[in-house]
Tab-separated table of C-alpha atoms in Angstrom:
chain	number	residue	atom	x	y	z
G	1	MET	CA	13.926	-18.739	-4.741
G	2	ILE	CA	11.788	-21.527	-3.567
G	3	SER	CA	13.983	-21.716	-0.516
G	4	ARG	CA	13.547	-18.387	0.333
G	5	PHE	CA	9.696	-18.786	-0.167
G	6	LEU	CA	9.771	-21.533	2.252
G	7	ASN	CA	12.127	-20.648	4.810
G	8	PHE	CA	10.223	-17.515	6.245
G	9	ASP	CA	13.746	-15.939	6.561
G	10	LYS	CA	12.622	-12.861	4.514
G	11	LEU	CA	9.227	-11.516	4.435
G	12	LEU	CA	7.646	-11.189	1.239
G	13	GLY	CA	5.136	-8.896	2.467
G	14	SER	CA	6.863	-5.503	1.034
G	15	GLY	CA	6.826	-6.743	-2.575
G	16	LEU	CA	3.145	-8.046	-2.193
G	17	ILE	CA	2.169	-4.439	-0.980
G	18	LYS	CA	3.525	-2.711	-3.739
G	19	ILE	CA	1.617	-5.035	-6.012
G	20	LEU	CA	-1.596	-4.388	-3.990
G	21	TYR	CA	-0.923	-0.778	-4.320
G	22	TYR	CA	-0.855	-0.947	-8.049
G	23	LEU	CA	-4.009	-3.007	-8.074
G	24	GLY	CA	-6.048	-0.581	-5.665
G	25	LEU	CA	-4.920	2.666	-7.736
G	26	ILE	CA	-6.225	0.856	-10.817
G	27	GLY	CA	-9.367	0.110	-8.926
G	28	ILE	CA	-9.639	3.733	-7.742
G	29	ALA	CA	-9.033	4.686	-11.583
G	30	LEU	CA	-11.963	2.287	-12.515
G	31	GLY	CA	-14.244	3.748	-10.042
G	32	PHE	CA	-13.511	7.278	-11.291
G	33	ILE	CA	-14.050	6.501	-14.839
G	34	ILE	CA	-17.329	4.978	-13.517
G	35	SER	CA	-18.515	7.877	-11.512
G	36	PHE	CA	-17.314	10.280	-13.996
G	37	LEU	CA	-19.262	8.826	-16.526
G	38	GLY	CA	-22.239	8.862	-14.389
G	39	SER	CA	-21.903	12.456	-13.632
G	40	LEU	CA	-21.678	13.527	-17.036
G	41	TRP	CA	-24.943	11.613	-17.687
G	42	GLY	CA	-26.135	13.340	-14.657
G	43	LEU	CA	-25.379	16.633	-16.422
G	44	THR	CA	-27.902	16.123	-18.854
G	45	GLN	CA	-30.458	15.154	-16.440
G	46	ASP	CA	-30.038	17.833	-13.801
G	47	PHE	CA	-27.081	20.353	-14.472
G	48	GLY	CA	-26.519	21.261	-10.443
G	49	ALA	CA	-26.674	17.630	-9.365
G	50	GLY	CA	-24.249	16.558	-12.264
G	51	LEU	CA	-21.933	19.188	-11.767
G	52	MET	CA	-21.950	18.467	-7.999
G	53	GLY	CA	-21.159	14.790	-8.769
G	54	LEU	CA	-18.348	15.907	-10.972
G	55	ILE	CA	-16.775	17.649	-8.121
G	56	VAL	CA	-17.273	15.002	-5.790
G	57	THR	CA	-15.859	12.450	-8.081
G	58	VAL	CA	-12.652	14.322	-8.246
G	59	LEU	CA	-12.173	15.223	-5.037
G	60	GLY	CA	-13.282	11.695	-3.724
G	61	THR	CA	-10.861	10.272	-6.138
G	62	LEU	CA	-8.001	12.238	-4.965
G	63	LEU	CA	-8.894	11.582	-1.365
G	64	ALA	CA	-9.302	7.637	-2.093
G	65	ALA	CA	-5.725	7.602	-3.788
G	66	VAL	CA	-4.085	9.437	-1.045
G	67	PHE	CA	-5.754	7.320	1.814
G	68	TRP	CA	-4.894	4.366	-0.092
G	69	ARG	CA	-1.124	5.358	-0.221
G	70	PHE	CA	-1.129	5.877	3.673
G	71	LEU	CA	-2.528	2.705	4.060
G	72	CYS	CA	0.246	0.779	2.195
G	73	GLU	CA	2.819	2.914	3.435
G	74	ILE	CA	1.521	1.811	7.133
G	75	TYR	CA	1.606	-1.814	6.199
G	76	LEU	CA	5.140	-1.440	4.404
G	77	LEU	CA	6.032	0.170	7.525
G	78	PHE	CA	5.212	-2.973	9.791
G	79	PHE	CA	7.246	-5.241	7.403
G	80	ARG	CA	10.331	-3.041	7.635
G	81	MET	CA	10.029	-2.903	11.197
G	82	ALA	CA	10.223	-6.610	11.413
G	83	ASP	CA	13.089	-6.463	9.073
G	84	ASP	CA	15.088	-4.212	11.319
G	85	LEU	CA	14.098	-5.780	14.348
G	86	ARG	CA	15.547	-9.081	12.992
G	87	ASP	CA	18.550	-7.377	11.641
G	88	ILE	CA	19.195	-5.815	15.288
G	89	LYS	CA	18.456	-9.509	16.747
G	90	ASN	CA	21.008	-11.193	14.410
G	91	HIS	CA	23.702	-8.427	15.300
G	92	GLN	CA	23.098	-9.059	18.749
G	93	LEU	CA	23.427	-12.662	18.771
G	94	GLY	CA	26.649	-12.257	16.454
G	95	ARG	CA	28.101	-10.361	19.097
G	96	ALA	CA	26.676	-12.380	22.102
G	97	PRO	CA	29.796	-15.127	22.146
G	98	ASN	CA	32.215	-12.624	22.156
G	99	ASP	CA	30.663	-10.509	25.077
G	100	VAL	CA	30.625	-13.606	27.336
G	101	GLU	CA	34.198	-14.363	27.165
C-alpha cells in the first residue's frame, strides 16, 4: 500500500472524491438544518417570510445536493479518463515491439 501511495502509478483521487462527496453532503445537511431552524423561528416573527424561507431552504438544499453530485462526478470523470488513457498507452506500448518486427 505504501508503494502504491509513493509510486503514482494509480491515482488516489477517485477514492478521495468519494470521501469529499460524503463530507459535502454532511455539510449540505448541516446547512439545511440550520436554515430550516432559522426559517421555523422566522415563522414566529413573520409568517410570510418564514414560509418563504422554508420553501427556499428545501429547494436550495435539493439544488445544492444535485450540483455537488454533478461537480464530484466531473472530478471523478477526470480521474477515470486518466486511468483509461494510461491503459491505452500501456496497451500500445505492450504491442509496439511486435509491430516493429
